[in-house]
PDB file of C-alpha atoms in Angstrom:
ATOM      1  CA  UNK A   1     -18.239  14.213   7.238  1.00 49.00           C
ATOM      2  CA  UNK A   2     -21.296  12.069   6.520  1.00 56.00           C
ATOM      3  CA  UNK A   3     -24.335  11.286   9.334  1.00 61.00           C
ATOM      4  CA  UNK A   4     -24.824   8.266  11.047  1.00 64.00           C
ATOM      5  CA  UNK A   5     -27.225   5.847  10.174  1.00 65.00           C
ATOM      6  CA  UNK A   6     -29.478   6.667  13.542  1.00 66.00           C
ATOM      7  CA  UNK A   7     -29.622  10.647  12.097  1.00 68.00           C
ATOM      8  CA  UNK A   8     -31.164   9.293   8.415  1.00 69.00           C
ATOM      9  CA  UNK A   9     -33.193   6.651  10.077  1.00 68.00           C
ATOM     10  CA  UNK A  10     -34.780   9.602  12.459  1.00 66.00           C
ATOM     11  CA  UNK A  11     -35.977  10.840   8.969  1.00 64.00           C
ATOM     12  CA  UNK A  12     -37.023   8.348   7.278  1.00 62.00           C
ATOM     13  CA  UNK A  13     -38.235   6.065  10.137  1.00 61.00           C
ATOM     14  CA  UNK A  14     -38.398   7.136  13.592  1.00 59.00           C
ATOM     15  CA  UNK A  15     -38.364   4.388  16.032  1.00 54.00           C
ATOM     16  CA  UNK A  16     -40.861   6.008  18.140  1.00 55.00           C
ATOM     17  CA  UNK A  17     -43.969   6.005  15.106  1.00 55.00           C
ATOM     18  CA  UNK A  18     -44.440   4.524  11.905  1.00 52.00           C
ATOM     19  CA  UNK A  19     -44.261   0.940  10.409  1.00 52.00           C
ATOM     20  CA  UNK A  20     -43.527  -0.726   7.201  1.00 50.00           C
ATOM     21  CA  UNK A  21     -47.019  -1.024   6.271  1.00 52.00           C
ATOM     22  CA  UNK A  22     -50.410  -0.209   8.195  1.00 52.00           C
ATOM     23  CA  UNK A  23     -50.631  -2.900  10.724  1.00 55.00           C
ATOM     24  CA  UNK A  24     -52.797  -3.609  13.823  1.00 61.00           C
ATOM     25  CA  UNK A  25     -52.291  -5.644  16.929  1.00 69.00           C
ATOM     26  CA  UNK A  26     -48.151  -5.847  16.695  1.00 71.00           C
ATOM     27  CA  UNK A  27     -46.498  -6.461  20.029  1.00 76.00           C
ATOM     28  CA  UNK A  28     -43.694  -3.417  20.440  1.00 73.00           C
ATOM     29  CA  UNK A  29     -40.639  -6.339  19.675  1.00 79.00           C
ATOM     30  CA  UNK A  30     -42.357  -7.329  16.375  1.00 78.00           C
ATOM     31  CA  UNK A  31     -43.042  -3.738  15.989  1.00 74.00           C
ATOM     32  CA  UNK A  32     -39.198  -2.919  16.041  1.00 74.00           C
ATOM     33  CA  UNK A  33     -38.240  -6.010  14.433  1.00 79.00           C
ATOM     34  CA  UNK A  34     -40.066  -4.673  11.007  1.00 77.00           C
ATOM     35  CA  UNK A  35     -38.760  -1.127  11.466  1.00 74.00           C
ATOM     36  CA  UNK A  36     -35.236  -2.358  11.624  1.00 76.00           C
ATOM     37  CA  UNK A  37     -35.651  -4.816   8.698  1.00 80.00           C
ATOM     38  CA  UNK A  38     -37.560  -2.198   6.793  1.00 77.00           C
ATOM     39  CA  UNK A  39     -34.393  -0.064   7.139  1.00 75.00           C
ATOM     40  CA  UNK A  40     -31.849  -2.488   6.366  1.00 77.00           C
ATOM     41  CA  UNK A  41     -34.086  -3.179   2.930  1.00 80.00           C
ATOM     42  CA  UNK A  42     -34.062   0.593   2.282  1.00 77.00           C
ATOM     43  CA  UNK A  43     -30.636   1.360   3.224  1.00 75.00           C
ATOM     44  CA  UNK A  44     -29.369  -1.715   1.144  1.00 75.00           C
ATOM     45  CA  UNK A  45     -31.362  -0.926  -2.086  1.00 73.00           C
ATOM     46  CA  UNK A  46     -29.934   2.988  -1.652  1.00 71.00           C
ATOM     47  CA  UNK A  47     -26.785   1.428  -1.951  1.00 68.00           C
ATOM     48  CA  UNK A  48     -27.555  -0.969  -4.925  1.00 67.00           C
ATOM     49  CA  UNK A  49     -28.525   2.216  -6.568  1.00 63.00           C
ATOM     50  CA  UNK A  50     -25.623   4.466  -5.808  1.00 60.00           C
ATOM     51  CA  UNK A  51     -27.471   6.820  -3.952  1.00 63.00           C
ATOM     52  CA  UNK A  52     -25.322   6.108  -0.539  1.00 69.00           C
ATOM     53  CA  UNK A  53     -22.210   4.507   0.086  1.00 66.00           C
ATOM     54  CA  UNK A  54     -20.719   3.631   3.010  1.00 65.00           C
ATOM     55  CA  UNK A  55     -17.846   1.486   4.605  1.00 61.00           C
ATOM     56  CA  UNK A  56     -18.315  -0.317   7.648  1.00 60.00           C
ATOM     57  CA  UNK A  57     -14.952   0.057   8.973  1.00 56.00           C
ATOM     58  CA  UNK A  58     -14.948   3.649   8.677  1.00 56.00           C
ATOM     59  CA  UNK A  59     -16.888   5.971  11.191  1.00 55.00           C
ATOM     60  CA  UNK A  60     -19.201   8.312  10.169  1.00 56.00           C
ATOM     61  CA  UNK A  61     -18.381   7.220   6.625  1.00 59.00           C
ATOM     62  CA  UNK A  62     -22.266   7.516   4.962  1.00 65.00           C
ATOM     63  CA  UNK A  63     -22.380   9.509   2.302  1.00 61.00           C
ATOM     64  CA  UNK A  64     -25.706  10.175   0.097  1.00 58.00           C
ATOM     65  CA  UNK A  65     -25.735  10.945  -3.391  1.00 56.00           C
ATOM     66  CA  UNK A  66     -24.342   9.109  -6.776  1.00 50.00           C
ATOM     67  CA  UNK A  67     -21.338  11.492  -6.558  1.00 53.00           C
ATOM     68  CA  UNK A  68     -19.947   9.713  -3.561  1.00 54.00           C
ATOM     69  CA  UNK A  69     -19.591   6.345  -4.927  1.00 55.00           C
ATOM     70  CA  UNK A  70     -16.536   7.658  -6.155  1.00 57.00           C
ATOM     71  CA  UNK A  71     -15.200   8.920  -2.500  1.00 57.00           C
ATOM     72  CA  UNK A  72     -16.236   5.286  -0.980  1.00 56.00           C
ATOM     73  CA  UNK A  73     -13.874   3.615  -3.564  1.00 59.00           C
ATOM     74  CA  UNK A  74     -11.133   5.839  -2.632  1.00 61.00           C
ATOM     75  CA  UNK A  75     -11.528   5.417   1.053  1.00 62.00           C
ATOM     76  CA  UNK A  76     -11.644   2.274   0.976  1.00 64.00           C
ATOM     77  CA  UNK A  77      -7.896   2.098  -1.512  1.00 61.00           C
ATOM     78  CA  UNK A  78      -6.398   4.459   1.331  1.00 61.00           C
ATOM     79  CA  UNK A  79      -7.616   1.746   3.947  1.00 61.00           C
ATOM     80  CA  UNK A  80      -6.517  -0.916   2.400  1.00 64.00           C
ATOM     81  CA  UNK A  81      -3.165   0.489   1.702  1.00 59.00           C
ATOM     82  CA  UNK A  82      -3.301   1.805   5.635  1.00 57.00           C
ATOM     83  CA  UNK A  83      -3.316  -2.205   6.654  1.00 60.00           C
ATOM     84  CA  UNK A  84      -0.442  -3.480   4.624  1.00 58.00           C
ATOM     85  CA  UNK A  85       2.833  -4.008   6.695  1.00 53.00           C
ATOM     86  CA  UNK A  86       5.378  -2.013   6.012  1.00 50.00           C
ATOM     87  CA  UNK A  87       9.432  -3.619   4.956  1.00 48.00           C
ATOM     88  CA  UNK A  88      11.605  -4.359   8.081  1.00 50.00           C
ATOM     89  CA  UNK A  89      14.039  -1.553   9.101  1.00 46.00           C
ATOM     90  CA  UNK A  90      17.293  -2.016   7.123  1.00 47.00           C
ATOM     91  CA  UNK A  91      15.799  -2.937   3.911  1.00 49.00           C
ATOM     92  CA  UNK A  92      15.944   0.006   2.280  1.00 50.00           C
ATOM     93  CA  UNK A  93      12.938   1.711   0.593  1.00 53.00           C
ATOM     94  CA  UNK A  94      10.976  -0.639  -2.251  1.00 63.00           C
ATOM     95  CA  UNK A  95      10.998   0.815  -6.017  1.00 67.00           C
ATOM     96  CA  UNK A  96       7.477   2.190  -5.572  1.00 72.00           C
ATOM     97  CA  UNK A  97       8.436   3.967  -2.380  1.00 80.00           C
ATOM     98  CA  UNK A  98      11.376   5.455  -4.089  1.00 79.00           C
ATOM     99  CA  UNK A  99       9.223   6.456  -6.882  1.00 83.00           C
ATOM    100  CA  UNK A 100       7.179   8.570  -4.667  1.00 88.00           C
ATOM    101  CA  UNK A 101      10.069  10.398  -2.344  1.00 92.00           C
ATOM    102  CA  UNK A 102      13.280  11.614  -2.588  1.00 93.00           C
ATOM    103  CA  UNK A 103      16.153  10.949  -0.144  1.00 94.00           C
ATOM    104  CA  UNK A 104      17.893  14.094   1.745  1.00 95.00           C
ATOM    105  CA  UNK A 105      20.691  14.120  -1.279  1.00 95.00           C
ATOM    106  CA  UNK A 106      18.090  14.122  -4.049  1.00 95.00           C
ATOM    107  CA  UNK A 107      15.860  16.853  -2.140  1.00 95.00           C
ATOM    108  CA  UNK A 108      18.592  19.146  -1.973  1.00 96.00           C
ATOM    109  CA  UNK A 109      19.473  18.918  -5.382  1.00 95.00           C
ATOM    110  CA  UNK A 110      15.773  19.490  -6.179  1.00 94.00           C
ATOM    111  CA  UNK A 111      15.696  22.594  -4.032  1.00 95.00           C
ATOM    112  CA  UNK A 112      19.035  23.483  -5.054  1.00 94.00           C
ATOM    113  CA  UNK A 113      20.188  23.596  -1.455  1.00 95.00           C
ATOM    114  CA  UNK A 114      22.814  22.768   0.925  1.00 96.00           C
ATOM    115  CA  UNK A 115      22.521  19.670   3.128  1.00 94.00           C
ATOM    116  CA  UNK A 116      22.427  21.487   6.326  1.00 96.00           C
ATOM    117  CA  UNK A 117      19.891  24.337   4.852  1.00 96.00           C
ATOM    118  CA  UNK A 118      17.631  21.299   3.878  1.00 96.00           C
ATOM    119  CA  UNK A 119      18.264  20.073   7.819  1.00 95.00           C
ATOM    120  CA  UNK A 120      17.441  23.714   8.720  1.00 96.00           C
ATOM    121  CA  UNK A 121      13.801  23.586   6.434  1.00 95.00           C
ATOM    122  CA  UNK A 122      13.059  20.115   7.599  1.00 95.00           C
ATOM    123  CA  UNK A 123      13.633  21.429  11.472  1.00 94.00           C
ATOM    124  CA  UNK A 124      11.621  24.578  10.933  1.00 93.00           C
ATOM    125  CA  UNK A 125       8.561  22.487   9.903  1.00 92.00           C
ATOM    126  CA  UNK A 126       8.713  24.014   5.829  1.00 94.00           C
ATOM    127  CA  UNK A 127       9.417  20.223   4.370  1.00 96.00           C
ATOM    128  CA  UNK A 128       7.858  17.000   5.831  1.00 96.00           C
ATOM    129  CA  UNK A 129      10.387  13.699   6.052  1.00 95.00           C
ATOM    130  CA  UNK A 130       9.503  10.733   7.134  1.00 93.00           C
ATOM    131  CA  UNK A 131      11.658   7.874   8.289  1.00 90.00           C
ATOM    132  CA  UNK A 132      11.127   4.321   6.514  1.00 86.00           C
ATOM    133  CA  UNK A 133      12.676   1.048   6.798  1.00 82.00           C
ATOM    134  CA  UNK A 134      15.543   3.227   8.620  1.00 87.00           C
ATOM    135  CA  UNK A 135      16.215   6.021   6.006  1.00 90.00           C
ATOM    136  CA  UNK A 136      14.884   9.584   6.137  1.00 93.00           C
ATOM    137  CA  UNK A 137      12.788  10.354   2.980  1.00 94.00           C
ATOM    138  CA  UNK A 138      10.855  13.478   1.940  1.00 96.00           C
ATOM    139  CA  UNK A 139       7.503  12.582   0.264  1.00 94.00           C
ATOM    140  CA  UNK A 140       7.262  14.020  -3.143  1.00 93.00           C
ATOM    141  CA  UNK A 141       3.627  15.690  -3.104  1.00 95.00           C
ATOM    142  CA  UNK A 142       5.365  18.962  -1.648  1.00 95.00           C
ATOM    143  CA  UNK A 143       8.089  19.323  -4.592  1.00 95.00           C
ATOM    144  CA  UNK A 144       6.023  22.027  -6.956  1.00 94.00           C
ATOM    145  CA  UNK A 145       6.272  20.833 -10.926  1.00 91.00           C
ATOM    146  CA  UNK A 146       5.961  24.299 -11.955  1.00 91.00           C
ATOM    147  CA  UNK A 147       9.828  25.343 -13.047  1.00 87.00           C
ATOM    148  CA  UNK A 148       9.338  28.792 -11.395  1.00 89.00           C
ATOM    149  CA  UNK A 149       8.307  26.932  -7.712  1.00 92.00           C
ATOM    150  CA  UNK A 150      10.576  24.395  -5.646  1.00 93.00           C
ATOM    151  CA  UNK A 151       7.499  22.978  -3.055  1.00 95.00           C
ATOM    152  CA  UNK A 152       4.416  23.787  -2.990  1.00 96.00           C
ATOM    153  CA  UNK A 153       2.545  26.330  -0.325  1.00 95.00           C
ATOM    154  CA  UNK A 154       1.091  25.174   3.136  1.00 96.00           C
ATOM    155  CA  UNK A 155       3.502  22.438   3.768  1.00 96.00           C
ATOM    156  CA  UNK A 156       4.237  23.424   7.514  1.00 95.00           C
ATOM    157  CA  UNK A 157       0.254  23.565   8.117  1.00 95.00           C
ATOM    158  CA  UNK A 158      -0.468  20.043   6.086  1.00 96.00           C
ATOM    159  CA  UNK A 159       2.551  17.963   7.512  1.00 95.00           C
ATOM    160  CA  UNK A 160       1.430  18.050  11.065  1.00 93.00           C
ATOM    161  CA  UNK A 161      -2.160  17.034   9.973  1.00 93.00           C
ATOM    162  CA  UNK A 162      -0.678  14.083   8.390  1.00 92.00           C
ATOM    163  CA  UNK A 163      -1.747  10.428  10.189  1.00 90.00           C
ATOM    164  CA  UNK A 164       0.827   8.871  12.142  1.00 85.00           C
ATOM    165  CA  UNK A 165      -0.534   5.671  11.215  1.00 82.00           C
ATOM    166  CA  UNK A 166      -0.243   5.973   7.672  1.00 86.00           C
ATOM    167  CA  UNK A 167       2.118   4.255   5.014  1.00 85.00           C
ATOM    168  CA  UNK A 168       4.071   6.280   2.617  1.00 86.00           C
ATOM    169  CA  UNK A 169       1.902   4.810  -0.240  1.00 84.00           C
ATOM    170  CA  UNK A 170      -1.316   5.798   1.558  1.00 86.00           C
ATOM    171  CA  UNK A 171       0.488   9.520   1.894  1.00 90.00           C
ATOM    172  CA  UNK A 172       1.134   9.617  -1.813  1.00 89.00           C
ATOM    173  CA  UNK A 173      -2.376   8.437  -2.680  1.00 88.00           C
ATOM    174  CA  UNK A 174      -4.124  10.931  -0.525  1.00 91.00           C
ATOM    175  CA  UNK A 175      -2.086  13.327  -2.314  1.00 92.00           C
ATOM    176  CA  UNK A 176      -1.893  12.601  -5.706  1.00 89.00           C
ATOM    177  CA  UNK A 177      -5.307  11.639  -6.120  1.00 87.00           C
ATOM    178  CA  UNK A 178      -8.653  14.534  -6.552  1.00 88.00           C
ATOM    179  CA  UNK A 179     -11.017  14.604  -4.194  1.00 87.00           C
ATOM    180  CA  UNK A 180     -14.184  16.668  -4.386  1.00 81.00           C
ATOM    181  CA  UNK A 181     -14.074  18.550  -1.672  1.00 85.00           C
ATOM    182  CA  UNK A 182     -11.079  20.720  -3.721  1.00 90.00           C
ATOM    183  CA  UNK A 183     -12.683  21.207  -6.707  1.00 88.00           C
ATOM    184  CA  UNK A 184     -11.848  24.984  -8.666  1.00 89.00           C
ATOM    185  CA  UNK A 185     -13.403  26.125 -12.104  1.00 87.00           C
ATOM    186  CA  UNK A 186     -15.951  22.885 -11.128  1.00 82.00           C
ATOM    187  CA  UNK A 187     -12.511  20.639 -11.697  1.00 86.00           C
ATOM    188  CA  UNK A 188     -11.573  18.115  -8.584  1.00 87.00           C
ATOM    189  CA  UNK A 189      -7.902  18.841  -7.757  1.00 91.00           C
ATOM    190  CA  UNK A 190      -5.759  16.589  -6.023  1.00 92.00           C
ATOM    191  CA  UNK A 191      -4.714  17.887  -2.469  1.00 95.00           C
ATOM    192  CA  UNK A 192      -0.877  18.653  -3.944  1.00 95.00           C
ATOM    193  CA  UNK A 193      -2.416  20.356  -6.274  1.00 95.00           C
ATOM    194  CA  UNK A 194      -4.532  22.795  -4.682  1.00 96.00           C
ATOM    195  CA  UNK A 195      -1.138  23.241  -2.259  1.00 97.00           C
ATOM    196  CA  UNK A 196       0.506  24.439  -5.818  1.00 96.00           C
ATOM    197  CA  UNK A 197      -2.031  26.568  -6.692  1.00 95.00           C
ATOM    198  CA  UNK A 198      -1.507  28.782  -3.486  1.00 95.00           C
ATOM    199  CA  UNK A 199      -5.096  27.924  -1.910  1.00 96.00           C
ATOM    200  CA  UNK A 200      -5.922  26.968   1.667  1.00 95.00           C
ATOM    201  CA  UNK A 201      -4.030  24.454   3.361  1.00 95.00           C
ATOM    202  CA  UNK A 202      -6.192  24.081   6.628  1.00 95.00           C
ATOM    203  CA  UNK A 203      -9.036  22.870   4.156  1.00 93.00           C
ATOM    204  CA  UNK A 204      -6.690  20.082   3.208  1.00 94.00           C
ATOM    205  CA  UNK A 205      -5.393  19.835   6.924  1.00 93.00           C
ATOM    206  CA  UNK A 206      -8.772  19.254   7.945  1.00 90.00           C
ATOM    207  CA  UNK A 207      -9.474  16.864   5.207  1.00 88.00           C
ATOM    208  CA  UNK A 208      -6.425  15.206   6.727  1.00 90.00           C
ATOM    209  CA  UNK A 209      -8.005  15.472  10.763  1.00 85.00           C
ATOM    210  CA  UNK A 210     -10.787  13.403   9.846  1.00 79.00           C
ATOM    211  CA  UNK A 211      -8.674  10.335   8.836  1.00 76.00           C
ATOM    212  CA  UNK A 212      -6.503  10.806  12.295  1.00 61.00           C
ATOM    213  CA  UNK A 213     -10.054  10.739  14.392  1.00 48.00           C
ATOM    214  CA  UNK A 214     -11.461   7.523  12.564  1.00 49.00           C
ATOM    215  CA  UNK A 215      -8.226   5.983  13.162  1.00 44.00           C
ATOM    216  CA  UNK A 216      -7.488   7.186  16.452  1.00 44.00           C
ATOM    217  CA  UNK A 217     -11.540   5.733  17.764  1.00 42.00           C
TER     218      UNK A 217
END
């Protein structure tokens, strides 16, 4: 999680001292009129420069460095794809949703499973599904590629951690795509990934918390 403006402002100019440049006789409203314009400038040029990113619909969402450019583009996909309106009920799932889930027939064959053991996994919290546009679906981040593994690890502590608010193809996204903070052998691994590779799922689950506070202020 990134600090707030007010915590890198308190560094680099406190309101209570300082100025833009060495100035006598201000009165304290011109005073604080420079400081804040002298921040904006500063801030702004930052930015320009890739040093920080940030997105003002997000909270808490500065981030300093060049390597974060690349996390402010991809929050800023995942809230875009938050804010489009999902199909009416009845519908039916689109091609690209179908592309990224399978429906309770196709999951069992996956797992090679019965219906009602795949009712029993679902119930017991081991396999996320998600109703859309009326049908049950299971996401396909938690079906493992590897041949020897059917999903991948963590499922039952990542699922509950998963927005409410969120589409299917913000789910997938999140998912599918690598994210810094899950980085092995100094490689970025998507969160399905590290699930597959057997590492922590509450560092993904947290990951996950974040998004469910900023949406849920």
């Amino acid at each position: 999680m990134g600090p707030t403006f007010r915590e890198v402002f308190e560094h680099l100019l406190p309101e209570t001292s300082g100025a833009p440049s060495v100035l006598t006789g201000w009165e304290p409203a011109e005073r604080i009129q420079a400081v804040h314009r002298f921040r904006y400038f500063v801030m702004t040029k930052w930015k320009q420069g890739g040093f920080i990113d940030f997105d003002k619909e997000v909270s808490r969402s500065l981030r300093t460095g060049p390597q974060f450019r690349e996390i402010a583009i991809r929050e800023r996909h995942i809230q875009a794809l938050v804010r489009k309106k999902p199909p009416r009920s009845g519908r039916g799932p689109s091609d690209a949703v179908a592309a990224v889930t399978l429906d309770p027939e196709g999951a069992a064959a996956r797992l090679r499973i019965s219906q009602a053991a795949l009712r029993r996994l679902t119930k017991a919290g081991y396999l996320r599904m998600v109703t859309h546009a009326g049908q049950a679906l299971y996401p396909s981040w938690q079906f493992s590629p590897q041949p020897d593994k059917k999903v991948v690890e963590g499922i039952d502590i990542v699922a509950p951690a998963m927005p409410e608010q969120w589409p299917l193809a913000a789910e997938h996204y999140f998912m599918a795509a690598p994210r810094m903070e899950l980085a092995v052998d100094g490689r970025h691994r998507s969160p399905s990934d590290w699930l597959d590779l057997g590492l922590n799922p509450h560092i993904v689950a947290g990951i996950l918390e974040k998004y469910s506070y900023d949406i849920g202020r």
